[in-house]
Short mmCIF file of C-alpha atoms in Angstrom, two decimals:
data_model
loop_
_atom_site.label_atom_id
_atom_site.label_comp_id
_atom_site.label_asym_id
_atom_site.label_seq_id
_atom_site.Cartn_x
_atom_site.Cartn_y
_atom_site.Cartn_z
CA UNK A 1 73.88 102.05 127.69
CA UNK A 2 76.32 100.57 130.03
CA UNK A 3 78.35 102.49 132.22
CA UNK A 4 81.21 101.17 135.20
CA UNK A 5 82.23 103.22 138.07
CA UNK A 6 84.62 102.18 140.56
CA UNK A 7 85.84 103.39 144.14
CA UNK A 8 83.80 106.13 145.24
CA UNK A 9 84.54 105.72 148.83
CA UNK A 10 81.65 107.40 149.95
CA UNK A 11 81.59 110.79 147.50
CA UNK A 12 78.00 110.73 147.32
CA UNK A 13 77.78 113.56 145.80
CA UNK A 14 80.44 113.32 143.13
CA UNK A 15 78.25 110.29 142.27
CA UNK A 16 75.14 112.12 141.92
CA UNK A 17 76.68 114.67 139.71
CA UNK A 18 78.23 111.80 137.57
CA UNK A 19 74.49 110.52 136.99
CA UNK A 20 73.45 114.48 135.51
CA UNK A 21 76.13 114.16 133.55
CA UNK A 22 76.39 110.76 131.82
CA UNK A 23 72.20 111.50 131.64
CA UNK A 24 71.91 108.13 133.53
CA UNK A 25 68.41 106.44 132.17
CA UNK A 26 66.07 103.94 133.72
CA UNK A 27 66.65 102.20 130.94
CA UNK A 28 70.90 102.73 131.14
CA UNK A 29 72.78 99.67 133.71
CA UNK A 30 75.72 101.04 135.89
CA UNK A 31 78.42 98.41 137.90
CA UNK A 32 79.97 99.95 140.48
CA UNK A 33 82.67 97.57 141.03
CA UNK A 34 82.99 98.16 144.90
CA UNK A 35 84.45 100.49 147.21
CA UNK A 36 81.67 102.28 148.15
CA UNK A 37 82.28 103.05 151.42
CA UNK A 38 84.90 104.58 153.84
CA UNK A 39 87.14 107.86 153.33
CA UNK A 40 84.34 109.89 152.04
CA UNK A 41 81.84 111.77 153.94
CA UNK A 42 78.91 110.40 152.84
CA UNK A 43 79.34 106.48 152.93
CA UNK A 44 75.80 105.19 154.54
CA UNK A 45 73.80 107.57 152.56
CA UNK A 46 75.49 106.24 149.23
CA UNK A 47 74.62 102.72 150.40
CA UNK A 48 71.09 103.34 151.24
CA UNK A 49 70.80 104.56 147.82
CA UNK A 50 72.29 102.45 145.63
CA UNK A 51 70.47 99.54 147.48
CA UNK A 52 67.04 101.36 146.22
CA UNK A 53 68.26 101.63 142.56
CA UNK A 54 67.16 99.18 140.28
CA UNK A 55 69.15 99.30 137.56
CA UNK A 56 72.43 99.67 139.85
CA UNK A 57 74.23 95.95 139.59
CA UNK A 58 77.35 96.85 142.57
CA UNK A 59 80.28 94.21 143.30
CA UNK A 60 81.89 93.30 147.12
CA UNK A 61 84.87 95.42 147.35
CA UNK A 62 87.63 95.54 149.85
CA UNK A 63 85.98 98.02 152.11
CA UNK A 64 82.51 96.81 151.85
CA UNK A 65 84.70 92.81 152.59
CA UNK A 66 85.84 94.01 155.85
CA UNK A 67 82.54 96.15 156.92
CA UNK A 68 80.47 92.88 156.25
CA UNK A 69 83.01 90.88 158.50
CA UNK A 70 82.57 93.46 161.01
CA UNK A 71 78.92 93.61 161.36
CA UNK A 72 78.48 89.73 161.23
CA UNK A 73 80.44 89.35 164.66
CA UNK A 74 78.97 92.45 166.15
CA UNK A 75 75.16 92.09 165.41
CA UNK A 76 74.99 95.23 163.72
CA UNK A 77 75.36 97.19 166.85
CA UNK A 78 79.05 98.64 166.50
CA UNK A 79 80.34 99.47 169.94
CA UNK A 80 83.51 99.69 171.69
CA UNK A 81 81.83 97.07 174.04
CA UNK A 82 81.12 95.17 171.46
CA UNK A 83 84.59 95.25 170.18
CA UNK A 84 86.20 94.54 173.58
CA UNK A 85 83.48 91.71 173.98
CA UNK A 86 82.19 90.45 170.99
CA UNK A 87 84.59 90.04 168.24
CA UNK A 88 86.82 86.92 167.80
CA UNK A 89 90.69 87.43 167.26
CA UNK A 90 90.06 87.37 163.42
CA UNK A 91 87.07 89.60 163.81
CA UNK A 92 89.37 92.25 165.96
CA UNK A 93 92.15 92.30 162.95
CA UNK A 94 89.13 93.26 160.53
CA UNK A 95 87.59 95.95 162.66
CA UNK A 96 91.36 97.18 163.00
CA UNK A 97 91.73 96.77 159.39
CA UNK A 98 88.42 98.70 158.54
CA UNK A 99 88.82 101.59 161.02
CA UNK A 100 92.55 102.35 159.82
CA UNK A 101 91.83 102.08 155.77
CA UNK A 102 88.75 105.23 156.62
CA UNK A 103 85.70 103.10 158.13
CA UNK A 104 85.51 105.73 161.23
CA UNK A 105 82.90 107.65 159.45
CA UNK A 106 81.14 104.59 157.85
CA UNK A 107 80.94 103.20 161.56
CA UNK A 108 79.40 106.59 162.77
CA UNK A 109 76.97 106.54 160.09
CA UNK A 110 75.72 103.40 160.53
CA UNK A 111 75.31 103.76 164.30
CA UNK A 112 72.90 106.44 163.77
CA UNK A 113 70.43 104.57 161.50
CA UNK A 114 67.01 102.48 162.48
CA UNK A 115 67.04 99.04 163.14
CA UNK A 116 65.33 98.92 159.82
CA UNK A 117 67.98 100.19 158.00
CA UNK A 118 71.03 98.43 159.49
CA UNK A 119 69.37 94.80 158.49
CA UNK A 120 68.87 96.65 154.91
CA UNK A 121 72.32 97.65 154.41
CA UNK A 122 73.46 94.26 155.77
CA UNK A 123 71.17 92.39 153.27
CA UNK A 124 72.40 94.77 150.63
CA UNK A 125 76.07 93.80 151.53
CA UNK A 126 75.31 90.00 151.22
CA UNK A 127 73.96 90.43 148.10
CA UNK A 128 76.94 92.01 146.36
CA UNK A 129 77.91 90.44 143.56
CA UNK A 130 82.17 89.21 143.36
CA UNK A 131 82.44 89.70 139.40
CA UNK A 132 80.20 89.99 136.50
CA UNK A 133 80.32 89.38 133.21
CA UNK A 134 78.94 91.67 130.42
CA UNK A 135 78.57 92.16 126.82
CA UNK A 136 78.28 95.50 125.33
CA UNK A 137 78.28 95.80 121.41
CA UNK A 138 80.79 93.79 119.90
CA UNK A 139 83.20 93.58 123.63
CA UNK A 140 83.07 91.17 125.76
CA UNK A 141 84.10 92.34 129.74
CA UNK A 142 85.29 90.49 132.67
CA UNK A 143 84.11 93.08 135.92
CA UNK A 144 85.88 92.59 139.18
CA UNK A 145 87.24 94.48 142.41
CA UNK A 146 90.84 94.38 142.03
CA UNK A 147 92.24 91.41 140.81
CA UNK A 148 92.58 87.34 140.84
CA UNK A 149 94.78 85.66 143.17
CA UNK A 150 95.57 82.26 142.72
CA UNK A 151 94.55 82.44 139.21
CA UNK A 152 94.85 79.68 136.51
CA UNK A 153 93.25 80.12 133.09
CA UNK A 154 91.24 76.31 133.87
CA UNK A 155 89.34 77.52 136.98
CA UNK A 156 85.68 78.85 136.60
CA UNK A 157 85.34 82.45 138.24
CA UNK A 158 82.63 81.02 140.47
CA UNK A 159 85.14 79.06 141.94
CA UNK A 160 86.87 82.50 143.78
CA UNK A 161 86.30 82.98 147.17
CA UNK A 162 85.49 86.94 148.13
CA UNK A 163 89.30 87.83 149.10
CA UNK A 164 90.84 86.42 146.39
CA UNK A 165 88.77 89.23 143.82
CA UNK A 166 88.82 91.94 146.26
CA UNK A 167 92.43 92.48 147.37
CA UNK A 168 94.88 91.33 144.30
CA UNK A 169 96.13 94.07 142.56
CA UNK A 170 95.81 92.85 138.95
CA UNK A 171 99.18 92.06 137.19
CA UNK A 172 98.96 93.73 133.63
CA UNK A 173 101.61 90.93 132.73
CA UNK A 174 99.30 88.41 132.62
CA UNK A 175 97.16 87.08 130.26
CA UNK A 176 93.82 86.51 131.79
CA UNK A 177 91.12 86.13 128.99
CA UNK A 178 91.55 86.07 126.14
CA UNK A 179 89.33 88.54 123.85
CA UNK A 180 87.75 89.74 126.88
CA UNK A 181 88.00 92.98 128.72
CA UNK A 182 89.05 92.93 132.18
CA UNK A 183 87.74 96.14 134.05
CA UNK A 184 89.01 96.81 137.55
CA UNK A 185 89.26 99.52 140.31
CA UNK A 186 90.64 99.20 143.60
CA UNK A 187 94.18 100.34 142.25
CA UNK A 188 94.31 104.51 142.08
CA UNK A 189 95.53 105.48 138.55
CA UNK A 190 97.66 108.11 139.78
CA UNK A 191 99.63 105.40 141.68
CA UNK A 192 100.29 103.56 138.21
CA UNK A 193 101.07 106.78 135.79
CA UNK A 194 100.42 109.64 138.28
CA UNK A 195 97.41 110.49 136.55
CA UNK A 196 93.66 110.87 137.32
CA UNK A 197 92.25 109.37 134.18
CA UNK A 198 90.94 105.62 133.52
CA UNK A 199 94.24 103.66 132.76
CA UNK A 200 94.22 101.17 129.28
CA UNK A 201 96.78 99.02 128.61
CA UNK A 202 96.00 96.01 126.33
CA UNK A 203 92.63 94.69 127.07
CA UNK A 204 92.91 95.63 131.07
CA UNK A 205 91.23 98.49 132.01
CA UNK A 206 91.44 100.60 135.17
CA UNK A 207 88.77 103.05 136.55
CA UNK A 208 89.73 103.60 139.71
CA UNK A 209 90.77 107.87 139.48
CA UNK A 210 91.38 108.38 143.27
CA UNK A 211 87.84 109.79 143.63
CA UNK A 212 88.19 110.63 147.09
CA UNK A 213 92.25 111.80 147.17
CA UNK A 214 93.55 115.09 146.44
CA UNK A 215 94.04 115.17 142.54
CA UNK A 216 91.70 112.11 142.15
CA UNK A 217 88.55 112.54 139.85
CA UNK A 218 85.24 110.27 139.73
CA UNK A 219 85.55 108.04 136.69
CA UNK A 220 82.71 106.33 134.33
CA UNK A 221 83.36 104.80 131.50
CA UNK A 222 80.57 103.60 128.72
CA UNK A 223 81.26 100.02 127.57
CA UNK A 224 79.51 100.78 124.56
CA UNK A 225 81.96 103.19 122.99
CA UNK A 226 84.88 103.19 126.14
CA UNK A 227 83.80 106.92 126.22
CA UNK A 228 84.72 108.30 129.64
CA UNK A 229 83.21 110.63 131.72
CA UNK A 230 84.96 112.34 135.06
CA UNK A 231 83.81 114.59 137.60
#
């Protein structure tokens, strides 16, 4: 089976619970379509292991966008030295950016791991992928962050850069694909219909239940059958 998850903001053990109760297989794939990090309390030890998990395909989010920025200017050690002495103009904005959208805990985290494990979580950060594309029975999905800016229906996806996937809210107005599922998170449900359930209008799809807000729920939905699965 195939499952999607979205924007658990560092509810790592929402996310554990999720895998008891979907029965999550070796032989199963999950996406987690970004937004791992920040809010939660446990965003480092989410990240150390989803990076371990084979069968665990996750996409570049917003949060994990602006942590990667970060920790490229700073050399992985995040200090307020380092902030007063290190980071650019640009690089300032993002650490602002990051630290006011719920990266103080991330930050903390990450200050008390090895060496070894910084330069893992930083390879596992460049590795994320921007979108995928999956097939599951007869469906045909489009998986991304949030949205597509500066979209035109003649330009390849590979053709995105990172912030143009992982800060557009996605207009439901617009036709995207045709015959293909578009699957997003990034957007809290219970902003669009006050709600904490996956959100399905035409062939968009959100999953994003406010997993870490008062009122929000952990989502997962199976592509196989759109069955859906909270916690």
């Amino acid at each position: 089976m195939h499952y999607v998850v979205s924007d658990i903001h560092g509810e790592y053990d929402k996310f554990l619970e999720l895998l008891k109760k979907i029965d999550f297989k070796d032989t199963d794939t999950m996406y987690i379509l970004g937004d791992m990090i920040d809010r939660g309390p446990k965003s480092i030890p989410l990240l150390l292991d989803l990076s371990m998990r084979h069968n665990v395909i996750c996409l570049l989010g917003n949060h994990e966008y602006m942590m990667s920025r970060v920790l490229d200017e700073m050399a992985v050690e995040i200090t307020e030295e380092n902030a007063e002495n290190r980071l650019t103009v640009q690089g300032m904005q993002a650490y602002m950016d990051w630290t006011m959208n719920g990266g103080e805990s991330t930050i903390s985290q990450f200050r008390a791991l090895s060496a070894d494990d910084k330069d893992g979580i930083i390879d596992f950060l460049n590795e994320l992928s921007l979108f995928e594309m999956v097939k599951a029975g007869d469906r045909k999905y489009i998986l991304v962050h949030a949205g597509f800016s500066n979209f035109s229906n003649s330009r390849p996806l590979e053709s995105y850069l990172p912030e143009e996937l992982v800060f557009e809210r996605l207009d439901y107005s617009v036709d995207y694909f045709e015959n293909i599922y578009v699957i997003v998170g990034h957007t809290p449900t219970l902003l669009i219909n006050e709600k904490a359930e996956i959100y399905h209008e035409g062939n968009f799809i959100n999953i994003d239940c406010g997993a870490t807000f008062e009122g929000g729920r952990l989502a997962c939905l199976c592509l196989e059958n759109l069955e859906e699965f909270y916690i």
